[in-house]
């Protein structure tokens, strides 16, 4: 039953008609629990609130699977405005993006031009940029682009997903770039040919990747709500005396919010991933797929008004 619900929400996440409706009617359709506003101004306010509790942020302007150059350029411009706002408002925040939103599926020329503009803005405004990882069909291309950009810019990192069989080899390959990596389990529906189907294997892989990347001496963002993964990281950090400035925990806005602050109080660095914008449908449906119990939060958002 749980698996059927997960598949249902993943199916909905790709539904274009619902996405259109969500844009038209806005966050009152139930998006506000996981999304920090529809405009840059609203996102800035949410970031200020989080920063005032001591939480760092990585902010993401929602949107994915763009197929016209015009929209990809608009999204790039909007990303740059967000990066400038982070600097102007003196926020403790980084920027995260999905390359399908910046023209990755259109052409190599378009995506490289847009990414260089964003990273230039990041450099000028002292803002670090993380390239989110999308579905497995785009993994190799994402890593290739990351490597090319990393040779030109210091302020860029990316993500690896521990449900993919390939990730351990990717970590070995990426090590020569001393990359700043966010480690996640993975949020997309993937076939058994490329990804572990069982949670226990994904968890074991998560631990292996976290340990390897930390012991390689690279900055590691441990992005999970799973207490077992958090405990494991603490234990590795203690055992191998990993300095606190070499790793941080990351969680999504609206999920286990009380734990964000507790981890801070325990002395760990904590960053909240904060999406904003009108294109929130796919993102929200993936959160529901991860944990159908989250439906309660969404319904609360709808009926609160
Ligand atoms: P998992 O879903 O396995 O849950 C394990 C346990 O965590 C649960 O049993 C429960 O105990 C606890 N838990 C989970 N949700 C909870 C809740 N709402 N309330 C209370 N307890 C809860 N994915 C991707 O493919 N590409 C990317 O770029 C990113 N980026 C990213 C950034 C950040 C900051 C995070 C936190 C996550 C991502 N992800 C991602 C999503 C990631 O791949 C994954 O789908 C989710 O984090 C869910 O997996 P978990 O590791 O949290 O645990």
PDB file of N, CA and C in Angstrom, residues 69-70 72-81 83-84 97 102 110-125 129 149 152-153 155:
ATOM      1  N   UNK A  69      14.533  28.006 -24.580  1.00  0.00           N
ATOM      2  CA  UNK A  69      15.685  28.810 -24.156  1.00  0.00           C
ATOM      3  C   UNK A  69      15.218  30.065 -23.427  1.00  0.00           C
ATOM      4  N   UNK A  70      14.100  30.631 -23.898  1.00  0.00           N
ATOM      5  CA  UNK A  70      13.594  31.863 -23.291  1.00  0.00           C
ATOM      6  C   UNK A  70      13.334  31.654 -21.779  1.00  0.00           C
ATOM      7  N   UNK A  72      14.531  29.254 -19.886  1.00  0.00           N
ATOM      8  CA  UNK A  72      15.796  28.932 -19.197  1.00  0.00           C
ATOM      9  C   UNK A  72      16.557  30.221 -18.858  1.00  0.00           C
ATOM     10  N   UNK A  73      16.530  31.184 -19.771  1.00  0.00           N
ATOM     11  CA  UNK A  73      17.229  32.456 -19.519  1.00  0.00           C
ATOM     12  C   UNK A  73      16.499  33.243 -18.423  1.00  0.00           C
ATOM     13  N   UNK A  74      15.153  33.226 -18.466  1.00  0.00           N
ATOM     14  CA  UNK A  74      14.390  33.907 -17.397  1.00  0.00           C
ATOM     15  C   UNK A  74      14.747  33.324 -16.031  1.00  0.00           C
ATOM     16  N   UNK A  75      14.847  32.000 -15.971  1.00  0.00           N
ATOM     17  CA  UNK A  75      15.158  31.338 -14.686  1.00  0.00           C
ATOM     18  C   UNK A  75      16.584  31.649 -14.241  1.00  0.00           C
ATOM     19  N   UNK A  76      17.466  31.758 -15.219  1.00  0.00           N
ATOM     20  CA  UNK A  76      18.853  32.129 -14.898  1.00  0.00           C
ATOM     21  C   UNK A  76      18.869  33.547 -14.328  1.00  0.00           C
ATOM     22  N   UNK A  77      18.149  34.462 -14.986  1.00  0.00           N
ATOM     23  CA  UNK A  77      18.091  35.856 -14.502  1.00  0.00           C
ATOM     24  C   UNK A  77      17.537  35.900 -13.073  1.00  0.00           C
ATOM     25  N   UNK A  78      16.492  35.103 -12.835  1.00  0.00           N
ATOM     26  CA  UNK A  78      15.869  35.080 -11.512  1.00  0.00           C
ATOM     27  C   UNK A  78      16.834  34.508 -10.470  1.00  0.00           C
ATOM     28  N   UNK A  79      17.602  33.507 -10.872  1.00  0.00           N
ATOM     29  CA  UNK A  79      18.597  32.928  -9.953  1.00  0.00           C
ATOM     30  C   UNK A  79      19.623  33.988  -9.576  1.00  0.00           C
ATOM     31  N   UNK A  80      20.053  34.763 -10.577  1.00  0.00           N
ATOM     32  CA  UNK A  80      21.062  35.802 -10.320  1.00  0.00           C
ATOM     33  C   UNK A  80      20.490  36.864  -9.370  1.00  0.00           C
ATOM     34  N   UNK A  81      19.224  37.219  -9.581  1.00  0.00           N
ATOM     35  CA  UNK A  81      18.589  38.203  -8.675  1.00  0.00           C
ATOM     36  C   UNK A  81      18.557  37.663  -7.239  1.00  0.00           C
ATOM     37  N   UNK A  83      20.653  35.475  -5.928  1.00  0.00           N
ATOM     38  CA  UNK A  83      22.039  35.499  -5.415  1.00  0.00           C
ATOM     39  C   UNK A  83      22.405  36.919  -4.973  1.00  0.00           C
ATOM     40  N   UNK A  84      22.003  37.915  -5.767  1.00  0.00           N
ATOM     41  CA  UNK A  84      22.296  39.311  -5.403  1.00  0.00           C
ATOM     42  C   UNK A  84      21.563  39.705  -4.113  1.00  0.00           C
ATOM     43  N   UNK A  97      20.364  24.724  -7.283  1.00  0.00           N
ATOM     44  CA  UNK A  97      19.575  24.780  -8.526  1.00  0.00           C
ATOM     45  C   UNK A  97      19.516  23.416  -9.202  1.00  0.00           C
ATOM     46  N   UNK A 102      17.670  25.311 -16.041  1.00  0.00           N
ATOM     47  CA  UNK A 102      18.535  26.337 -16.662  1.00  0.00           C
ATOM     48  C   UNK A 102      18.869  25.974 -18.106  1.00  0.00           C
ATOM     49  N   UNK A 110      23.576  26.278 -24.264  1.00  0.00           N
ATOM     50  CA  UNK A 110      22.649  27.036 -23.406  1.00  0.00           C
ATOM     51  C   UNK A 110      22.959  26.781 -21.931  1.00  0.00           C
ATOM     52  N   UNK A 111      23.111  25.526 -21.551  1.00  0.00           N
ATOM     53  CA  UNK A 111      23.314  25.245 -20.121  1.00  0.00           C
ATOM     54  C   UNK A 111      24.656  25.813 -19.638  1.00  0.00           C
ATOM     55  N   UNK A 112      25.706  25.683 -20.467  1.00  0.00           N
ATOM     56  CA  UNK A 112      27.014  26.182 -20.007  1.00  0.00           C
ATOM     57  C   UNK A 112      27.000  27.708 -19.886  1.00  0.00           C
ATOM     58  N   UNK A 113      26.341  28.367 -20.827  1.00  0.00           N
ATOM     59  CA  UNK A 113      26.280  29.831 -20.767  1.00  0.00           C
ATOM     60  C   UNK A 113      25.522  30.271 -19.505  1.00  0.00           C
ATOM     61  N   UNK A 114      24.374  29.637 -19.270  1.00  0.00           N
ATOM     62  CA  UNK A 114      23.565  30.025 -18.102  1.00  0.00           C
ATOM     63  C   UNK A 114      24.271  29.696 -16.787  1.00  0.00           C
ATOM     64  N   UNK A 115      24.911  28.522 -16.738  1.00  0.00           N
ATOM     65  CA  UNK A 115      25.602  28.154 -15.494  1.00  0.00           C
ATOM     66  C   UNK A 115      26.774  29.093 -15.214  1.00  0.00           C
ATOM     67  N   UNK A 116      27.503  29.464 -16.270  1.00  0.00           N
ATOM     68  CA  UNK A 116      28.645  30.388 -16.051  1.00  0.00           C
ATOM     69  C   UNK A 116      28.145  31.739 -15.554  1.00  0.00           C
ATOM     70  N   UNK A 117      27.014  32.200 -16.074  1.00  0.00           N
ATOM     71  CA  UNK A 117      26.464  33.487 -15.590  1.00  0.00           C
ATOM     72  C   UNK A 117      26.118  33.390 -14.099  1.00  0.00           C
ATOM     73  N   UNK A 118      25.506  32.265 -13.721  1.00  0.00           N
ATOM     74  CA  UNK A 118      25.110  32.091 -12.314  1.00  0.00           C
ATOM     75  C   UNK A 118      26.347  32.004 -11.405  1.00  0.00           C
ATOM     76  N   UNK A 119      27.348  31.244 -11.854  1.00  0.00           N
ATOM     77  CA  UNK A 119      28.534  31.086 -11.004  1.00  0.00           C
ATOM     78  C   UNK A 119      29.357  32.372 -10.928  1.00  0.00           C
ATOM     79  N   UNK A 120      29.359  33.153 -12.021  1.00  0.00           N
ATOM     80  CA  UNK A 120      30.007  34.481 -11.989  1.00  0.00           C
ATOM     81  C   UNK A 120      29.317  35.350 -10.936  1.00  0.00           C
ATOM     82  N   UNK A 121      27.976  35.341 -10.960  1.00  0.00           N
ATOM     83  CA  UNK A 121      27.216  36.140  -9.977  1.00  0.00           C
ATOM     84  C   UNK A 121      27.517  35.640  -8.569  1.00  0.00           C
ATOM     85  N   UNK A 122      27.614  34.316  -8.420  1.00  0.00           N
ATOM     86  CA  UNK A 122      27.941  33.731  -7.113  1.00  0.00           C
ATOM     87  C   UNK A 122      29.303  34.208  -6.628  1.00  0.00           C
ATOM     88  N   UNK A 123      30.273  34.201  -7.563  1.00  0.00           N
ATOM     89  CA  UNK A 123      31.639  34.619  -7.210  1.00  0.00           C
ATOM     90  C   UNK A 123      31.635  36.089  -6.765  1.00  0.00           C
ATOM     91  N   UNK A 124      30.954  36.914  -7.561  1.00  0.00           N
ATOM     92  CA  UNK A 124      30.927  38.352  -7.274  1.00  0.00           C
ATOM     93  C   UNK A 124      30.236  38.638  -5.932  1.00  0.00           C
ATOM     94  N   UNK A 125      29.211  37.853  -5.622  1.00  0.00           N
ATOM     95  CA  UNK A 125      28.413  38.113  -4.408  1.00  0.00           C
ATOM     96  C   UNK A 125      28.772  37.186  -3.249  1.00  0.00           C
ATOM     97  N   UNK A 129      27.230  27.828  -4.797  1.00  0.00           N
ATOM     98  CA  UNK A 129      26.112  27.265  -5.574  1.00  0.00           C
ATOM     99  C   UNK A 129      26.225  25.738  -5.616  1.00  0.00           C
ATOM    100  N   UNK A 149      32.875  22.909 -14.786  1.00  0.00           N
ATOM    101  CA  UNK A 149      32.689  24.185 -14.081  1.00  0.00           C
ATOM    102  C   UNK A 149      33.612  24.301 -12.870  1.00  0.00           C
ATOM    103  N   UNK A 152      36.821  25.827 -13.341  1.00  0.00           N
ATOM    104  CA  UNK A 152      36.816  27.288 -13.538  1.00  0.00           C
ATOM    105  C   UNK A 152      36.404  28.063 -12.282  1.00  0.00           C
ATOM    106  N   UNK A 153      35.578  27.438 -11.440  1.00  0.00           N
ATOM    107  CA  UNK A 153      35.012  28.160 -10.284  1.00  0.00           C
ATOM    108  C   UNK A 153      35.198  27.357  -8.991  1.00  0.00           C
ATOM    109  N   UNK A 155      33.349  28.172  -6.301  1.00  0.00           N
ATOM    110  CA  UNK A 155      32.095  28.283  -5.540  1.00  0.00           C
ATOM    111  C   UNK A 155      30.997  27.352  -6.054  1.00  0.00           C
TER     112      UNK A 155
END
